[in-house]
């Protein structure tokens, strides 16, 4: 079922498989129309199946991804990039290797950089040179975060270092490591808002509370995902049980 | 944000009018978002001059004003209807049916907000939005709050705003306490935005709007997220940057 509310197009899907299939189609469609698209990719369980189907589609339909460019949305800080918990590991295993994307078409926060601010500035410059993002794929945090833009009093426009919120420290991905992660790096709100299109994937029962606050349509800094109401071209796919 | 610092109010007005006139010449059926108050007054005067010199044609232009006081008749000399007619619309060839200003004397406000919002969407959104800024950081009548209001809505005016407006009324009791305003989302969906400010009284808030942290407590800070904002301010307004 499609609903248009305040500019966001919502697609209610019957299950995770259907949600993932629709998301993968959106990705494929974008790269078919613009082979050098810049994708900004979230990690975690919500988009994982969509990426799998996207890789299948690319192979089955021989979609040209030679010029596809990938930007990693966010990353933990002070952890080796080979650690199983990193976003790097996720993107490498599920996107970069299967699609054989060249490192020159990849923009990525380095997780064990000694100076996170320098690293954020480097990524910011690359986004400025290569942006805007054509398709920004986002999930919602249990606490309403977007990328690692955590709930707070303020919104931050560009890439920055963040101290993780307690709920974020319980993130699925962090259960894969013994290291305690306290900080993360993420692209900012202006980077997201200036993307040409946003694919907002909402899956998993633990997202029920934050998604329902989001649906109220209020734009607030303590629910960073709500900033998506300001974006003119958002497609939100969600599991029907979450409404 | 692109920042243009000019000498004084007159130069700000000329610069802004020249950008608006480029927009109109490039796209003669542009949808303009318009603001009221002392700040854009000079710009409107310049636009009228350009029209009189036959350099501008408003025939296919549509306009949407940001806001209007609630509980005020449009013929009241303090209404924004009255302001727009007497500073711009009466002197140019815009079609009356292409002028849109929220109706501040309507009973059913909610219906009016929905109608107004719908009309903006139906027109395809705003091409160029002109904004002033309140000393409290408001844009339109989006007052400091705990969240950013998305769509056209009824606002309880801030004490500071009522105070600032009281100079136009005989006594404070006549000053409207509510207004209908376009929401932040509607403003942010505009393709281009021009923010104007002049004078030392706006210096603090301009510094916060441009360099401060983004918070609904200073609504103009949200403009930092927009990809195409031109800020035109005079030296005094820029003095705390």
Short mmCIF file of C-alpha atoms in Angstrom, two decimals:
data_model
loop_
_atom_site.label_atom_id
_atom_site.label_comp_id
_atom_site.label_asym_id
_atom_site.label_seq_id
_atom_site.Cartn_x
_atom_site.Cartn_y
_atom_site.Cartn_z
CA UNK A 1 0.00 0.00 0.00
CA UNK A 2 1.35 3.45 -0.92
CA UNK A 3 0.55 6.51 1.16
CA UNK A 4 1.82 10.03 0.60
CA UNK A 5 2.08 12.00 3.81
CA UNK A 6 3.56 15.49 4.03
CA UNK A 7 5.80 14.80 1.05
CA UNK A 8 7.16 11.41 2.16
CA UNK A 9 6.02 8.38 0.16
CA UNK A 10 5.35 5.43 2.46
CA UNK A 11 5.24 1.84 1.27
CA UNK A 12 3.83 -0.64 3.74
CA UNK A 13 5.25 -4.11 3.11
CA UNK A 14 3.93 -7.43 4.38
CA UNK A 15 7.30 -8.76 5.53
CA UNK A 16 11.07 -8.23 5.57
CA UNK A 17 11.55 -10.03 2.27
CA UNK A 18 9.12 -7.77 0.40
CA UNK A 19 10.62 -4.68 2.04
CA UNK A 20 14.11 -5.79 0.98
CA UNK A 21 13.03 -6.58 -2.56
CA UNK A 22 11.45 -3.15 -3.06
CA UNK A 23 14.55 -1.47 -1.60
CA UNK A 24 16.85 -3.43 -3.91
CA UNK A 25 14.72 -2.44 -6.90
CA UNK A 26 15.08 1.24 -5.93
CA UNK A 27 18.86 0.82 -5.81
CA UNK A 28 18.96 -0.98 -9.15
CA UNK A 29 16.70 1.59 -10.74
CA UNK A 30 18.96 4.43 -9.59
CA UNK A 31 22.14 2.86 -10.99
CA UNK A 32 20.41 1.89 -14.25
CA UNK A 33 19.45 5.51 -14.83
CA UNK A 34 22.73 6.96 -13.58
CA UNK A 35 25.58 4.44 -13.76
CA UNK A 36 27.95 6.70 -11.79
CA UNK A 37 25.47 7.20 -8.96
CA UNK A 38 26.84 7.98 -5.52
CA UNK A 39 25.17 5.67 -2.99
CA UNK A 40 25.42 6.46 0.69
CA UNK A 41 24.98 3.15 2.50
CA UNK A 42 23.83 2.40 6.00
CA UNK A 43 24.87 -0.84 7.66
CA UNK A 44 23.12 -3.18 10.08
CA UNK A 45 20.27 -5.64 9.83
CA UNK A 46 17.64 -3.37 8.21
CA UNK A 47 19.30 -2.98 4.78
CA UNK A 48 21.27 -6.26 4.81
CA UNK A 49 18.82 -8.39 2.83
CA UNK A 50 18.19 -5.51 0.39
CA UNK A 51 21.91 -5.40 -0.39
CA UNK A 52 21.93 -9.15 -1.00
CA UNK A 53 19.05 -8.89 -3.47
CA UNK A 54 20.67 -5.86 -5.11
CA UNK A 55 23.87 -7.86 -5.70
CA UNK A 56 21.77 -10.70 -7.20
CA UNK A 57 19.97 -8.23 -9.48
CA UNK A 58 23.23 -6.69 -10.66
CA UNK A 59 24.58 -10.12 -11.55
CA UNK A 60 21.39 -11.48 -13.08
CA UNK A 61 20.63 -8.41 -15.19
CA UNK A 62 24.26 -7.54 -15.84
CA UNK A 63 23.77 -4.01 -14.54
CA UNK A 64 26.93 -1.98 -15.03
CA UNK A 65 28.32 -1.01 -11.63
CA UNK A 66 31.81 -0.20 -12.81
CA UNK A 67 31.29 3.49 -12.13
CA UNK A 68 28.98 3.15 -9.14
CA UNK A 69 30.37 5.10 -6.19
CA UNK A 70 29.86 4.12 -2.57
CA UNK A 71 29.98 6.31 0.54
CA UNK A 72 29.90 4.61 3.92
CA UNK A 73 27.33 6.46 6.06
CA UNK A 74 29.09 6.07 9.40
CA UNK A 75 31.65 4.10 11.37
CA UNK A 76 32.69 3.29 14.92
CA UNK A 77 35.88 4.94 16.14
CA UNK A 78 38.92 3.29 17.74
CA UNK A 79 38.51 -0.20 16.45
CA UNK A 80 40.48 -2.12 13.84
CA UNK A 81 38.70 -2.12 10.49
CA UNK A 82 38.95 -5.90 10.30
CA UNK A 83 37.02 -6.31 13.52
CA UNK A 84 33.72 -8.08 12.71
CA UNK A 85 31.73 -5.24 14.31
CA UNK A 86 32.84 -2.51 11.90
CA UNK A 87 30.68 -0.95 9.22
CA UNK A 88 33.75 -1.38 7.01
CA UNK A 89 33.60 -5.13 7.40
CA UNK A 90 29.89 -5.07 6.58
CA UNK A 91 30.26 -2.96 3.42
CA UNK A 92 33.32 -4.88 2.21
CA UNK A 93 31.65 -8.27 2.62
CA UNK A 94 28.23 -7.37 1.27
CA UNK A 95 28.88 -4.71 -1.35
CA UNK A 96 32.50 -4.02 -2.29
CA UNK A 97 33.66 -7.63 -2.78
CA UNK A 98 30.53 -9.10 -4.39
CA UNK A 99 30.27 -6.20 -6.84
CA UNK A 100 34.00 -5.85 -7.28
CA UNK A 101 33.87 -2.09 -6.79
CA UNK A 102 37.16 -0.31 -7.23
CA UNK A 103 38.63 1.36 -4.11
CA UNK A 104 38.84 4.61 -6.08
CA UNK A 105 35.03 4.63 -6.13
CA UNK A 106 34.77 4.26 -2.38
CA UNK A 107 34.59 6.93 0.31
CA UNK A 108 34.95 5.54 3.79
CA UNK A 109 35.69 6.71 7.34
CA UNK A 110 38.76 4.90 8.64
CA UNK A 111 37.71 3.28 11.93
CA UNK A 112 41.10 3.32 13.62
CA UNK A 113 42.29 6.75 12.59
CA UNK A 114 44.24 8.48 15.39
CA UNK A 115 42.53 11.82 14.81
CA UNK A 116 38.81 11.52 14.14
CA UNK A 117 38.34 15.21 13.39
CA UNK A 118 40.95 15.16 10.66
CA UNK A 119 39.29 12.04 9.26
CA UNK A 120 35.83 13.71 9.33
CA UNK A 121 37.22 16.72 7.47
CA UNK A 122 38.76 14.44 4.86
CA UNK A 123 35.39 12.74 4.24
CA UNK A 124 33.60 16.10 4.20
CA UNK A 125 35.93 17.34 1.49
CA UNK A 126 35.32 14.20 -0.57
CA UNK A 127 31.55 14.63 -0.26
CA UNK A 128 31.91 18.23 -1.31
CA UNK A 129 33.98 17.23 -4.35
CA UNK A 130 31.91 14.24 -5.40
CA UNK A 131 28.43 14.99 -4.03
CA UNK A 132 25.59 15.34 -3.84
CA UNK A 133 24.61 11.82 -2.88
CA UNK A 134 22.23 10.33 -5.46
CA UNK A 135 20.65 7.75 -3.18
CA UNK A 136 21.02 7.83 0.59
CA UNK A 137 19.95 4.61 2.29
CA UNK A 138 19.09 5.05 5.93
CA UNK A 139 17.58 3.13 8.80
CA UNK A 140 16.24 4.49 12.08
CA UNK A 141 17.92 3.84 15.43
CA UNK A 142 16.10 2.48 18.44
CA UNK A 143 16.73 5.92 19.89
CA UNK A 144 15.71 7.71 16.67
CA UNK A 145 19.23 8.33 15.42
CA UNK A 146 20.01 8.76 11.74
CA UNK A 147 23.43 7.52 10.74
CA UNK A 148 25.20 8.20 14.02
CA UNK A 149 23.51 11.56 14.42
CA UNK A 150 22.44 10.93 17.98
CA UNK A 151 19.48 12.53 19.78
CA UNK A 152 20.45 15.77 21.46
CA UNK A 153 19.75 19.45 21.80
CA UNK A 154 21.34 20.29 18.44
CA UNK A 155 21.57 18.95 14.92
CA UNK A 156 24.97 18.85 13.23
CA UNK A 157 25.15 19.71 9.51
CA UNK A 158 28.31 17.96 8.32
CA UNK A 159 30.57 14.98 9.14
CA UNK A 160 31.49 14.82 12.79
CA UNK A 161 32.68 12.72 15.71
CA UNK A 162 29.96 11.71 18.17
CA UNK A 163 29.89 10.23 21.61
CA UNK A 164 27.58 7.24 21.41
CA UNK A 165 24.27 7.24 23.19
CA UNK A 166 23.68 4.35 25.66
CA UNK A 167 21.08 2.72 23.40
CA UNK A 168 23.47 2.83 20.45
CA UNK A 169 26.07 0.99 22.53
CA UNK A 170 23.66 -1.96 22.54
CA UNK A 171 23.61 -2.01 18.70
CA UNK A 172 23.52 -5.52 17.16
CA UNK A 173 26.77 -4.93 15.33
CA UNK A 174 28.63 -4.15 18.54
CA UNK A 175 27.70 -7.56 19.99
CA UNK A 176 30.24 -9.00 17.54
CA UNK A 177 33.22 -7.56 19.40
CA UNK A 178 34.70 -7.52 22.89
CA UNK A 179 36.07 -4.02 22.48
CA UNK A 180 34.11 -1.23 24.14
CA UNK A 181 33.19 1.41 21.58
CA UNK A 182 32.48 4.89 22.88
CA UNK A 183 32.55 7.05 19.76
CA UNK A 184 31.50 7.08 16.13
CA UNK A 185 31.93 9.17 12.99
CA UNK A 186 29.02 10.03 10.73
CA UNK A 187 27.93 12.24 7.87
CA UNK A 188 25.71 15.12 9.03
CA UNK A 189 22.20 16.38 8.53
CA UNK A 190 22.95 18.76 5.65
CA UNK A 191 24.79 15.95 3.85
CA UNK A 192 21.64 13.83 4.19
CA UNK A 193 19.13 16.58 3.36
CA UNK A 194 21.05 17.51 0.21
CA UNK A 195 20.91 13.95 -1.18
CA UNK A 196 18.81 13.66 -4.32
CA UNK A 197 16.78 10.80 -2.92
CA UNK A 198 16.48 9.09 0.44
CA UNK A 199 15.46 5.45 0.86
CA UNK A 200 14.38 5.08 4.47
CA UNK A 201 14.19 1.43 5.52
CA UNK A 202 12.32 0.67 8.74
CA UNK A 203 12.45 -2.97 9.80
CA UNK A 204 12.48 -4.91 13.05
CA UNK A 205 10.18 -4.69 16.05
CA UNK A 206 12.78 -2.91 18.16
CA UNK A 207 12.23 0.12 15.88
CA UNK A 208 8.53 0.31 16.72
CA UNK A 209 8.80 3.10 19.31
CA UNK A 210 11.10 5.45 17.45
CA UNK A 211 9.20 4.95 14.18
CA UNK A 212 5.90 5.82 15.81
CA UNK A 213 7.33 9.03 17.23
CA UNK A 214 8.72 9.77 13.75
CA UNK A 215 5.24 9.30 12.22
CA UNK A 216 3.90 12.20 14.30
CA UNK A 217 5.63 14.48 11.81
CA UNK A 218 7.29 16.76 14.35
CA UNK A 219 10.81 17.82 13.47
CA UNK A 220 12.97 17.66 16.58
CA UNK A 221 16.62 17.35 17.51
CA UNK A 222 15.89 14.60 20.06
CA UNK A 223 14.66 12.42 17.18
CA UNK A 224 17.20 13.07 14.42
CA UNK A 225 15.35 10.82 11.92
CA UNK A 226 12.51 13.36 11.98
CA UNK A 227 14.68 15.69 9.90
CA UNK A 228 13.68 13.55 6.92
CA UNK A 229 10.34 15.41 6.90
CA UNK A 230 12.34 18.33 5.49
CA UNK A 231 13.58 16.30 2.53
CA UNK A 232 11.58 16.66 -0.68
CA UNK A 233 12.17 13.13 -1.99
CA UNK A 234 11.96 10.37 0.60
CA UNK A 235 10.69 6.86 0.04
CA UNK A 236 9.97 5.08 3.33
CA UNK A 237 9.52 1.31 3.22
CA UNK A 238 8.35 -0.25 6.46
CA UNK A 239 7.05 -3.54 7.79
CA UNK A 240 3.29 -3.45 8.34
CA UNK A 241 3.63 -4.73 11.90
CA UNK A 242 5.37 -1.49 12.87
CA UNK A 243 2.47 0.85 12.42
CA UNK B 1 25.15 29.36 2.53
CA UNK B 2 26.41 32.10 0.28
CA UNK B 3 27.06 35.30 2.15
CA UNK B 4 26.84 38.73 0.50
CA UNK B 5 27.73 41.65 2.76
CA UNK B 6 26.69 45.05 1.44
CA UNK B 7 27.15 48.64 2.58
CA UNK B 8 23.67 49.50 3.76
CA UNK B 9 19.92 48.89 3.55
CA UNK B 10 19.58 50.42 0.09
CA UNK B 11 22.29 48.27 -1.38
CA UNK B 12 20.75 45.19 0.26
CA UNK B 13 17.41 46.07 -1.31
CA UNK B 14 18.90 46.58 -4.77
CA UNK B 15 20.92 43.37 -4.58
CA UNK B 16 17.89 41.34 -3.50
CA UNK B 17 15.67 42.90 -6.17
CA UNK B 18 18.23 42.08 -8.82
CA UNK B 19 18.26 38.40 -7.75
CA UNK B 20 14.45 38.27 -7.73
CA UNK B 21 14.35 39.88 -11.13
CA UNK B 22 16.84 37.32 -12.50
CA UNK B 23 14.60 34.57 -11.20
CA UNK B 24 11.56 36.12 -12.91
CA UNK B 25 13.40 36.61 -16.19
CA UNK B 26 14.76 33.07 -16.17
CA UNK B 27 11.40 31.55 -15.26
CA UNK B 28 8.51 33.92 -15.99
CA UNK B 29 6.03 31.61 -14.24
CA UNK B 30 8.05 31.36 -11.03
CA UNK B 31 6.40 30.69 -7.71
CA UNK B 32 7.67 33.33 -5.28
CA UNK B 33 7.52 33.06 -1.51
CA UNK B 34 7.20 36.55 -0.07
CA UNK B 35 7.82 38.14 3.28
CA UNK B 36 6.56 41.32 4.95
CA UNK B 37 8.07 43.88 7.30
CA UNK B 38 10.53 46.72 7.13
CA UNK B 39 13.35 44.52 5.83
CA UNK B 40 11.92 43.59 2.38
CA UNK B 41 10.12 46.91 1.89
CA UNK B 42 13.01 48.50 0.01
CA UNK B 43 13.36 45.43 -2.20
CA UNK B 44 9.68 45.70 -3.18
CA UNK B 45 10.20 49.36 -4.06
CA UNK B 46 13.08 48.38 -6.35
CA UNK B 47 10.94 45.70 -7.97
CA UNK B 48 8.19 48.25 -8.63
CA UNK B 49 10.81 50.52 -10.25
CA UNK B 50 12.02 47.69 -12.45
CA UNK B 51 8.44 46.94 -13.46
CA UNK B 52 7.79 50.59 -14.30
CA UNK B 53 10.92 50.63 -16.46
CA UNK B 54 9.46 47.61 -18.29
CA UNK B 55 12.31 45.39 -17.17
CA UNK B 56 10.02 42.97 -15.36
CA UNK B 57 6.76 41.22 -16.14
CA UNK B 58 4.70 39.65 -13.34
CA UNK B 59 1.87 38.37 -15.53
CA UNK B 60 2.56 34.66 -14.94
CA UNK B 61 4.09 34.97 -11.46
CA UNK B 62 2.40 33.26 -8.54
CA UNK B 63 3.09 34.34 -4.99
CA UNK B 64 2.63 32.81 -1.56
CA UNK B 65 3.15 34.94 1.50
CA UNK B 66 4.80 33.43 4.53
CA UNK B 67 2.29 34.53 7.10
CA UNK B 68 -0.59 36.67 8.29
CA UNK B 69 -1.85 37.75 11.69
CA UNK B 70 -4.78 35.77 12.99
CA UNK B 71 -7.91 37.62 14.04
CA UNK B 72 -7.32 40.60 11.82
CA UNK B 73 -9.32 41.75 8.81
CA UNK B 74 -7.40 41.99 5.55
CA UNK B 75 -8.40 45.64 5.21
CA UNK B 76 -6.83 46.49 8.55
CA UNK B 77 -3.82 48.67 7.82
CA UNK B 78 -1.63 46.37 9.96
CA UNK B 79 -2.54 43.21 8.09
CA UNK B 80 0.02 41.63 5.80
CA UNK B 81 -2.59 41.68 3.02
CA UNK B 82 -2.64 45.45 3.32
CA UNK B 83 1.16 45.60 3.42
CA UNK B 84 1.56 43.51 0.28
CA UNK B 85 -1.09 45.40 -1.68
CA UNK B 86 0.38 48.76 -0.75
CA UNK B 87 4.04 47.92 -1.11
CA UNK B 88 3.95 45.71 -4.17
CA UNK B 89 0.82 44.19 -5.67
CA UNK B 90 -1.06 47.43 -6.43
CA UNK B 91 1.87 48.65 -8.50
CA UNK B 92 2.70 45.61 -10.65
CA UNK B 93 0.79 43.46 -13.16
CA UNK B 94 0.42 40.32 -11.04
CA UNK B 95 -3.01 38.66 -11.43
CA UNK B 96 -5.12 38.87 -8.33
CA UNK B 97 -5.90 35.13 -8.53
CA UNK B 98 -2.18 34.37 -8.43
CA UNK B 99 -1.72 36.11 -5.07
CA UNK B 100 -1.90 33.86 -2.02
CA UNK B 101 -1.82 35.06 1.57
CA UNK B 102 -3.23 33.09 4.52
CA UNK B 103 -6.67 34.34 5.48
CA UNK B 104 -6.37 35.76 8.99
CA UNK B 105 -10.06 36.46 9.51
CA UNK B 106 -11.31 32.95 8.90
CA UNK B 107 -13.17 30.99 11.61
CA UNK B 108 -11.87 27.53 10.84
CA UNK B 109 -8.09 28.00 11.10
CA UNK B 110 -7.24 24.35 10.70
CA UNK B 111 -9.08 24.18 7.41
CA UNK B 112 -7.36 27.36 6.24
CA UNK B 113 -3.90 25.94 7.08
CA UNK B 114 -4.66 22.72 5.17
CA UNK B 115 -6.03 24.68 2.21
CA UNK B 116 -3.00 26.96 2.09
CA UNK B 117 -0.52 24.12 2.37
CA UNK B 118 -2.38 22.20 -0.35
CA UNK B 119 -2.28 25.17 -2.66
CA UNK B 120 1.50 25.49 -2.34
CA UNK B 121 1.93 21.78 -3.09
CA UNK B 122 -0.48 21.99 -6.01
CA UNK B 123 1.51 24.87 -7.50
CA UNK B 124 4.60 22.63 -7.33
CA UNK B 125 6.39 24.25 -4.40
CA UNK B 126 8.21 27.55 -4.13
CA UNK B 127 11.01 28.45 -6.56
CA UNK B 128 12.40 31.40 -4.62
CA UNK B 129 11.62 32.19 -1.02
CA UNK B 130 12.38 35.60 0.50
CA UNK B 131 12.97 35.61 4.25
CA UNK B 132 13.58 38.18 6.90
CA UNK B 133 14.66 37.16 10.39
CA UNK B 134 13.25 38.09 13.79
CA UNK B 135 15.53 39.16 16.62
CA UNK B 136 14.52 35.86 18.28
CA UNK B 137 15.52 33.91 15.18
CA UNK B 138 12.06 33.37 13.77
CA UNK B 139 11.53 32.90 10.03
CA UNK B 140 7.99 33.46 8.87
CA UNK B 141 6.23 33.22 12.20
CA UNK B 142 8.01 30.03 13.14
CA UNK B 143 8.80 31.05 16.69
CA UNK B 144 11.44 29.49 18.98
CA UNK B 145 10.04 26.17 20.17
CA UNK B 146 10.93 22.63 21.20
CA UNK B 147 10.47 21.37 17.67
CA UNK B 148 10.29 22.71 14.14
CA UNK B 149 6.69 22.89 12.92
CA UNK B 150 6.49 21.26 9.50
CA UNK B 151 3.48 22.70 7.67
CA UNK B 152 1.27 25.79 7.66
CA UNK B 153 -0.02 26.24 11.20
CA UNK B 154 -1.49 28.61 13.78
CA UNK B 155 1.21 30.14 15.99
CA UNK B 156 1.09 31.72 19.42
CA UNK B 157 3.39 34.67 18.98
CA UNK B 158 6.41 35.01 21.19
CA UNK B 159 6.43 37.79 23.80
CA UNK B 160 9.42 39.39 22.00
CA UNK B 161 7.57 39.37 18.69
CA UNK B 162 4.47 40.96 20.18
CA UNK B 163 6.68 43.59 21.77
CA UNK B 164 8.47 44.27 18.45
CA UNK B 165 5.17 44.56 16.60
CA UNK B 166 3.53 46.81 19.18
CA UNK B 167 5.13 49.91 17.64
CA UNK B 168 2.68 49.59 14.76
CA UNK B 169 -0.41 49.56 16.98
CA UNK B 170 -1.99 52.19 19.22
CA UNK B 171 -1.63 50.02 22.29
CA UNK B 172 -0.32 46.59 23.17
CA UNK B 173 -3.82 45.16 23.57
CA UNK B 174 -4.49 45.57 19.85
CA UNK B 175 -1.36 43.67 18.86
CA UNK B 176 -2.33 40.24 17.53
CA UNK B 177 -1.13 37.35 19.67
CA UNK B 178 -1.57 34.67 17.02
CA UNK B 179 -0.64 34.25 13.38
CA UNK B 180 -0.91 31.74 10.57
CA UNK B 181 2.52 30.80 9.23
CA UNK B 182 4.04 28.58 6.62
CA UNK B 183 5.97 25.76 8.30
CA UNK B 184 9.67 25.01 8.29
CA UNK B 185 9.25 22.10 5.89
CA UNK B 186 7.44 24.27 3.37
CA UNK B 187 10.22 26.84 3.57
CA UNK B 188 12.98 24.20 3.35
CA UNK B 189 11.40 22.67 0.25
CA UNK B 190 11.87 25.97 -1.63
CA UNK B 191 14.41 25.58 -4.41
CA UNK B 192 16.23 28.79 -3.51
CA UNK B 193 16.12 30.98 -0.42
CA UNK B 194 17.21 34.59 0.06
CA UNK B 195 17.64 35.70 3.67
CA UNK B 196 17.75 39.46 4.26
CA UNK B 197 18.82 41.41 7.33
CA UNK B 198 19.80 44.96 8.01
CA UNK B 199 20.89 46.95 11.04
CA UNK B 200 22.74 46.38 14.28
CA UNK B 201 19.64 44.95 15.99
CA UNK B 202 19.95 41.84 13.79
CA UNK B 203 23.71 41.32 14.29
CA UNK B 204 23.43 38.82 17.17
CA UNK B 205 20.80 36.69 15.57
CA UNK B 206 22.54 36.67 12.17
CA UNK B 207 25.72 35.37 13.83
CA UNK B 208 23.70 32.61 15.50
CA UNK B 209 21.72 31.75 12.36
CA UNK B 210 24.83 31.38 10.21
CA UNK B 211 27.41 29.97 12.63
CA UNK B 212 25.38 28.75 15.58
CA UNK B 213 24.23 25.25 16.40
CA UNK B 214 21.06 24.04 14.74
CA UNK B 215 18.18 24.12 17.19
CA UNK B 216 14.42 24.82 17.08
CA UNK B 217 15.11 27.45 19.74
CA UNK B 218 16.59 29.58 16.94
CA UNK B 219 14.45 28.50 13.97
CA UNK B 220 16.61 30.24 11.33
CA UNK B 221 19.51 27.87 12.15
CA UNK B 222 17.71 25.16 10.15
CA UNK B 223 18.64 27.10 6.98
CA UNK B 224 22.20 25.76 7.40
CA UNK B 225 20.88 22.44 6.08
CA UNK B 226 19.50 23.93 2.84
CA UNK B 227 21.67 23.68 -0.23
CA UNK B 228 20.88 27.01 -1.84
CA UNK B 229 20.59 29.93 0.60
CA UNK B 230 21.89 33.39 -0.26
CA UNK B 231 22.26 35.66 2.75
CA UNK B 232 22.29 39.37 1.91
CA UNK B 233 23.05 41.58 4.88
CA UNK B 234 24.44 45.00 5.49
CA UNK B 235 27.65 45.73 7.40
CA UNK B 236 25.86 46.38 10.66
CA UNK B 237 23.94 43.10 10.55
CA UNK B 238 27.21 41.35 9.68
CA UNK B 239 29.19 43.03 12.47
CA UNK B 240 29.14 40.01 14.82
CA UNK B 241 30.06 37.36 12.29
#
